[in-house]
Amino acid sequence: DIVMTQAPLSVSVTPGESASISCRSSKSLLHSNGITYVYWYLQKPGKSPQLLIYRMSNLASGVPDRFSGSGSETDFTLKISRVEAEDVGIYYCGQLLENPPTFGAGTKLELK
Amino acid sequence: EVKLVEYGGGLVQPGASLRLSCEASGFTFSDFYMEWIRQAPGKGLEWIAASRNKANDYSTVYSASVKDRFTISRDTYKSILYLQMNTLKPEDTAIYYCARGYYGYTHWGQGVMVTVSS
């Protein structure tokens, strides 16, 4: 199975500042079709996860453009510009290149 | 509006069976992969099963942790996704989410709690 490793496990951010979360995969997530099959999700407290970024850098519907995704074949970054109170929660990266789909352990974002 | 509503959870003893349901609405059910993902208390996300779409003959895939114990299926007329869970173990205790797969898991249900304990 592809292992997804996130860092840090938690991050504390001042509202209005930016935050970055890293994710590393145990093998390349770049398919021969040129698509990188990494995804980012946010689980707000007490809620179901929601999709933020698909295929490494594409913003999901309804997601503010303060969120952005980037990376290479095995190293990925979620950046949140101008963090707001509603961004608090646990962020997960995940891969859909191979079965079984796997997720990182999550990064908890809190406000200072 | 896409909606996914799970039900059927509860408290069961080890070795028991339980069937979860996920009612889907707001989209053409047969066009999409439908999947079950669970989350043990205080833990991360674990994918457990997928039912591919009609174009892929509704074929199914399972994680190693539930293969041969759980069965995913769908009623395409009622737009309901099922998860039949047999021989339940304490480690199956989790919130179970159904999710629609398309360019990632774009829609999730509210989740249903399953507790396996004597």
Short mmCIF file of C-alpha atoms in Angstrom, two decimals:
data_model
loop_
_atom_site.label_atom_id
_atom_site.label_comp_id
_atom_site.label_asym_id
_atom_site.label_seq_id
_atom_site.Cartn_x
_atom_site.Cartn_y
_atom_site.Cartn_z
CA ASP A 1 0.00 0.00 0.00
CA ILE A 2 1.12 3.57 -0.64
CA VAL A 3 2.01 5.29 2.63
CA MET A 4 1.16 8.97 2.99
CA THR A 5 3.20 10.83 5.61
CA GLN A 6 2.10 14.27 6.77
CA ALA A 7 4.02 16.93 8.64
CA PRO A 8 3.63 18.56 11.03
CA LEU A 9 1.07 16.70 13.14
CA SER A 10 -0.23 20.02 14.38
CA VAL A 11 0.22 23.66 13.52
CA SER A 12 -0.83 26.81 15.33
CA VAL A 13 -1.44 29.86 13.17
CA THR A 14 -2.29 33.49 13.84
CA PRO A 15 -5.44 34.55 11.95
CA GLY A 16 -4.47 36.38 8.79
CA GLU A 17 -1.14 34.59 8.52
CA SER A 18 -0.41 31.74 6.14
CA ALA A 19 0.10 28.04 6.87
CA SER A 20 1.65 25.16 4.97
CA ILE A 21 1.14 21.45 5.43
CA SER A 22 3.37 18.84 3.86
CA CYS A 23 2.59 15.36 2.63
CA ARG A 24 4.99 12.76 1.27
CA SER A 25 4.03 9.57 -0.55
CA SER A 26 6.01 6.32 -0.48
CA LYS A 27 5.90 6.14 -4.27
CA SER A 28 5.33 8.53 -7.12
CA LEU A 29 1.71 9.62 -7.54
CA LEU A 30 2.34 10.86 -11.08
CA HIS A 31 0.49 8.68 -13.55
CA SER A 32 1.69 8.19 -17.12
CA ASN A 33 -1.29 10.33 -18.18
CA GLY A 34 0.36 13.33 -16.56
CA ILE A 35 -2.10 13.54 -13.63
CA THR A 36 -0.84 13.46 -10.06
CA TYR A 37 -3.40 11.66 -7.94
CA VAL A 38 -3.07 13.44 -4.62
CA TYR A 39 -5.99 15.06 -2.81
CA TRP A 40 -6.48 17.25 0.24
CA TYR A 41 -9.42 17.15 2.65
CA LEU A 42 -10.44 19.20 5.67
CA GLN A 43 -12.42 17.73 8.54
CA LYS A 44 -13.86 20.50 10.66
CA PRO A 45 -14.65 19.66 14.29
CA GLY A 46 -17.61 17.29 14.50
CA LYS A 47 -18.14 17.28 10.73
CA SER A 48 -17.56 14.99 7.78
CA PRO A 49 -14.44 15.55 5.68
CA GLN A 50 -14.70 17.88 2.72
CA LEU A 51 -12.62 17.94 -0.45
CA LEU A 52 -10.35 20.96 -0.84
CA ILE A 53 -7.91 20.08 -3.62
CA TYR A 54 -8.04 17.35 -6.27
CA ARG A 55 -5.28 16.06 -8.53
CA MET A 56 -2.63 17.97 -6.62
CA SER A 57 -3.46 21.53 -7.57
CA ASN A 58 -7.10 21.89 -8.57
CA LEU A 59 -9.47 23.74 -6.26
CA ALA A 60 -12.67 21.83 -5.48
CA SER A 61 -16.01 23.51 -6.05
CA GLY A 62 -16.86 26.16 -3.49
CA VAL A 63 -13.43 26.16 -1.85
CA PRO A 64 -11.94 29.65 -1.25
CA ASP A 65 -8.93 30.51 -3.36
CA ARG A 66 -6.96 31.04 -0.15
CA PHE A 67 -6.27 27.32 -0.48
CA SER A 68 -3.75 26.02 -2.96
CA GLY A 69 -1.98 22.74 -3.65
CA SER A 70 1.38 22.08 -5.23
CA GLY A 71 4.10 19.48 -5.36
CA SER A 72 6.17 17.03 -7.29
CA GLU A 73 5.82 13.29 -7.75
CA THR A 74 6.16 12.38 -4.07
CA ASP A 75 6.21 15.64 -2.12
CA PHE A 76 3.13 17.79 -1.81
CA THR A 77 2.12 20.98 -0.06
CA LEU A 78 -1.18 22.50 0.93
CA LYS A 79 -0.93 26.22 1.52
CA ILE A 80 -3.55 28.30 3.25
CA SER A 81 -3.18 32.02 2.80
CA ARG A 82 -4.74 34.43 5.29
CA VAL A 83 -5.96 31.74 7.72
CA GLU A 84 -9.46 32.32 9.08
CA ALA A 85 -11.31 30.88 12.07
CA GLU A 86 -13.35 28.60 9.77
CA ASP A 87 -10.13 26.87 8.62
CA VAL A 88 -9.68 25.13 11.98
CA GLY A 89 -9.75 21.35 11.79
CA ILE A 90 -7.76 18.35 10.66
CA TYR A 91 -6.26 18.30 7.18
CA TYR A 92 -5.70 15.00 5.40
CA CYS A 93 -3.84 14.23 2.22
CA GLY A 94 -4.85 11.15 0.27
CA GLN A 95 -3.94 9.25 -2.87
CA LEU A 96 -6.06 7.63 -5.56
CA LEU A 97 -3.32 6.35 -7.83
CA GLU A 98 -3.59 2.78 -6.62
CA ASN A 99 -5.91 0.57 -4.63
CA PRO A 100 -6.33 0.74 -1.75
CA PRO A 101 -6.81 4.50 -1.50
CA THR A 102 -4.81 5.72 1.48
CA PHE A 103 -4.71 8.82 3.64
CA GLY A 104 -2.15 10.58 5.75
CA ALA A 105 -2.56 10.64 9.51
CA GLY A 106 -3.78 14.22 9.47
CA THR A 107 -2.50 17.64 10.50
CA LYS A 108 -4.44 19.57 13.11
CA LEU A 109 -4.65 23.30 12.48
CA GLU A 110 -5.41 25.54 15.44
CA LEU A 111 -5.50 29.29 15.88
CA LYS A 112 -3.13 31.17 18.14
CA GLU B 1 -28.19 19.19 -4.51
CA VAL B 2 -26.17 16.05 -3.86
CA LYS B 3 -27.13 14.35 -0.60
CA LEU B 4 -25.83 11.20 1.06
CA VAL B 5 -27.57 9.95 4.20
CA GLU B 6 -26.27 6.92 6.08
CA TYR B 7 -28.21 4.85 8.58
CA GLY B 8 -28.20 1.45 10.19
CA GLY B 9 -25.44 1.83 12.74
CA GLY B 10 -25.57 0.82 16.36
CA LEU B 11 -24.07 -1.26 19.15
CA VAL B 12 -23.44 -4.92 18.41
CA GLN B 13 -21.52 -7.75 20.02
CA PRO B 14 -18.36 -9.21 18.53
CA GLY B 15 -19.19 -11.76 15.85
CA ALA B 16 -22.49 -10.13 14.98
CA SER B 17 -23.64 -8.73 11.65
CA LEU B 18 -24.94 -5.32 10.67
CA ARG B 19 -26.02 -3.69 7.42
CA LEU B 20 -25.42 -0.02 6.73
CA SER B 21 -27.34 1.91 4.12
CA CYS B 22 -26.58 5.16 2.33
CA GLU B 23 -29.39 6.91 0.50
CA ALA B 24 -28.19 9.03 -2.39
CA SER B 25 -30.02 11.83 -4.13
CA GLY B 26 -29.35 14.77 -6.42
CA PHE B 27 -27.27 12.90 -9.01
CA THR B 28 -27.35 9.91 -11.35
CA PHE B 29 -26.37 7.13 -8.97
CA SER B 30 -25.21 4.71 -11.64
CA ASP B 31 -22.68 7.17 -13.06
CA PHE B 32 -20.49 7.34 -9.98
CA TYR B 33 -18.18 5.24 -7.88
CA MET B 34 -19.60 4.92 -4.38
CA GLU B 35 -17.34 4.11 -1.46
CA TRP B 36 -17.24 3.45 2.26
CA ILE B 37 -14.61 5.12 4.42
CA ARG B 38 -14.43 4.74 8.19
CA GLN B 39 -12.87 6.60 11.08
CA ALA B 40 -12.13 4.93 14.39
CA PRO B 41 -12.67 7.15 17.45
CA GLY B 42 -9.97 9.82 17.54
CA LYS B 43 -8.20 8.33 14.53
CA GLY B 44 -7.73 9.10 10.84
CA LEU B 45 -9.55 8.01 7.70
CA GLU B 46 -9.49 4.43 6.44
CA TRP B 47 -10.93 3.50 3.05
CA ILE B 48 -12.63 0.11 3.17
CA ALA B 49 -14.71 -0.57 0.05
CA ALA B 50 -15.75 0.73 -3.34
CA SER B 51 -18.53 -0.02 -5.80
CA ARG B 52 -17.49 1.18 -9.22
CA ASN B 53 -19.99 2.76 -11.60
CA LYS B 54 -22.21 1.17 -14.23
CA ALA B 55 -19.58 1.75 -16.93
CA ASN B 56 -17.33 -0.50 -14.86
CA ASP B 57 -20.02 -3.11 -14.25
CA TYR B 58 -20.42 -2.06 -10.61
CA SER B 59 -17.31 -4.07 -9.79
CA THR B 60 -16.19 -4.01 -6.16
CA VAL B 61 -12.91 -3.57 -4.32
CA TYR B 62 -12.11 -4.04 -0.63
CA SER B 63 -9.38 -3.25 1.83
CA ALA B 64 -7.50 -6.18 3.30
CA SER B 65 -8.93 -5.40 6.73
CA VAL B 66 -12.54 -6.11 5.69
CA LYS B 67 -12.19 -8.41 2.68
CA ASP B 68 -14.20 -11.61 3.10
CA ARG B 69 -16.21 -10.10 5.98
CA PHE B 70 -17.84 -7.03 4.42
CA THR B 71 -19.83 -6.77 1.19
CA ILE B 72 -20.60 -3.55 -0.64
CA SER B 73 -23.59 -3.46 -2.96
CA ARG B 74 -26.07 -1.04 -4.40
CA ASP B 75 -29.74 -0.87 -5.32
CA THR B 76 -29.65 1.22 -8.47
CA TYR B 77 -33.43 1.65 -8.58
CA LYS B 78 -33.62 3.06 -5.07
CA SER B 79 -30.20 4.80 -5.25
CA ILE B 80 -29.06 3.15 -2.05
CA LEU B 81 -25.56 1.94 -1.26
CA TYR B 82 -25.17 -0.88 1.26
CA LEU B 83 -22.42 -2.28 3.41
CA GLN B 84 -23.12 -5.72 4.81
CA MET B 85 -20.77 -6.30 7.73
CA ASN B 86 -20.32 -9.81 9.08
CA THR B 87 -18.17 -11.26 11.84
CA LEU B 88 -17.70 -7.84 13.37
CA LYS B 89 -14.68 -7.23 15.59
CA PRO B 90 -14.03 -4.58 18.24
CA GLU B 91 -11.53 -2.96 15.86
CA ASP B 92 -14.41 -2.31 13.42
CA THR B 93 -15.73 0.30 15.86
CA ALA B 94 -15.83 3.54 13.89
CA ILE B 95 -17.88 6.17 12.18
CA TYR B 96 -18.72 4.89 8.72
CA TYR B 97 -19.04 7.40 5.89
CA CYS B 98 -20.31 6.80 2.41
CA ALA B 99 -18.70 9.01 -0.18
CA ARG B 100 -19.12 9.71 -3.85
CA GLY B 101 -15.96 9.21 -5.79
CA TYR B 102 -15.25 11.49 -8.75
CA TYR B 103 -12.09 13.57 -8.97
CA GLY B 104 -11.68 12.70 -5.31
CA TYR B 105 -14.36 12.18 -2.66
CA THR B 106 -16.43 15.21 -3.52
CA HIS B 107 -19.43 14.42 -1.31
CA TRP B 108 -19.68 12.66 2.04
CA GLY B 109 -22.57 11.59 4.19
CA GLN B 110 -22.90 12.66 7.79
CA GLY B 111 -21.55 9.32 8.98
CA VAL B 112 -23.05 6.56 11.12
CA MET B 113 -21.53 5.12 14.28
CA VAL B 114 -20.88 1.41 14.64
CA THR B 115 -19.76 0.12 18.03
CA VAL B 116 -18.65 -3.46 18.44
CA SER B 117 -18.43 -4.37 22.10
CA SER B 118 -19.55 -7.04 24.52
#
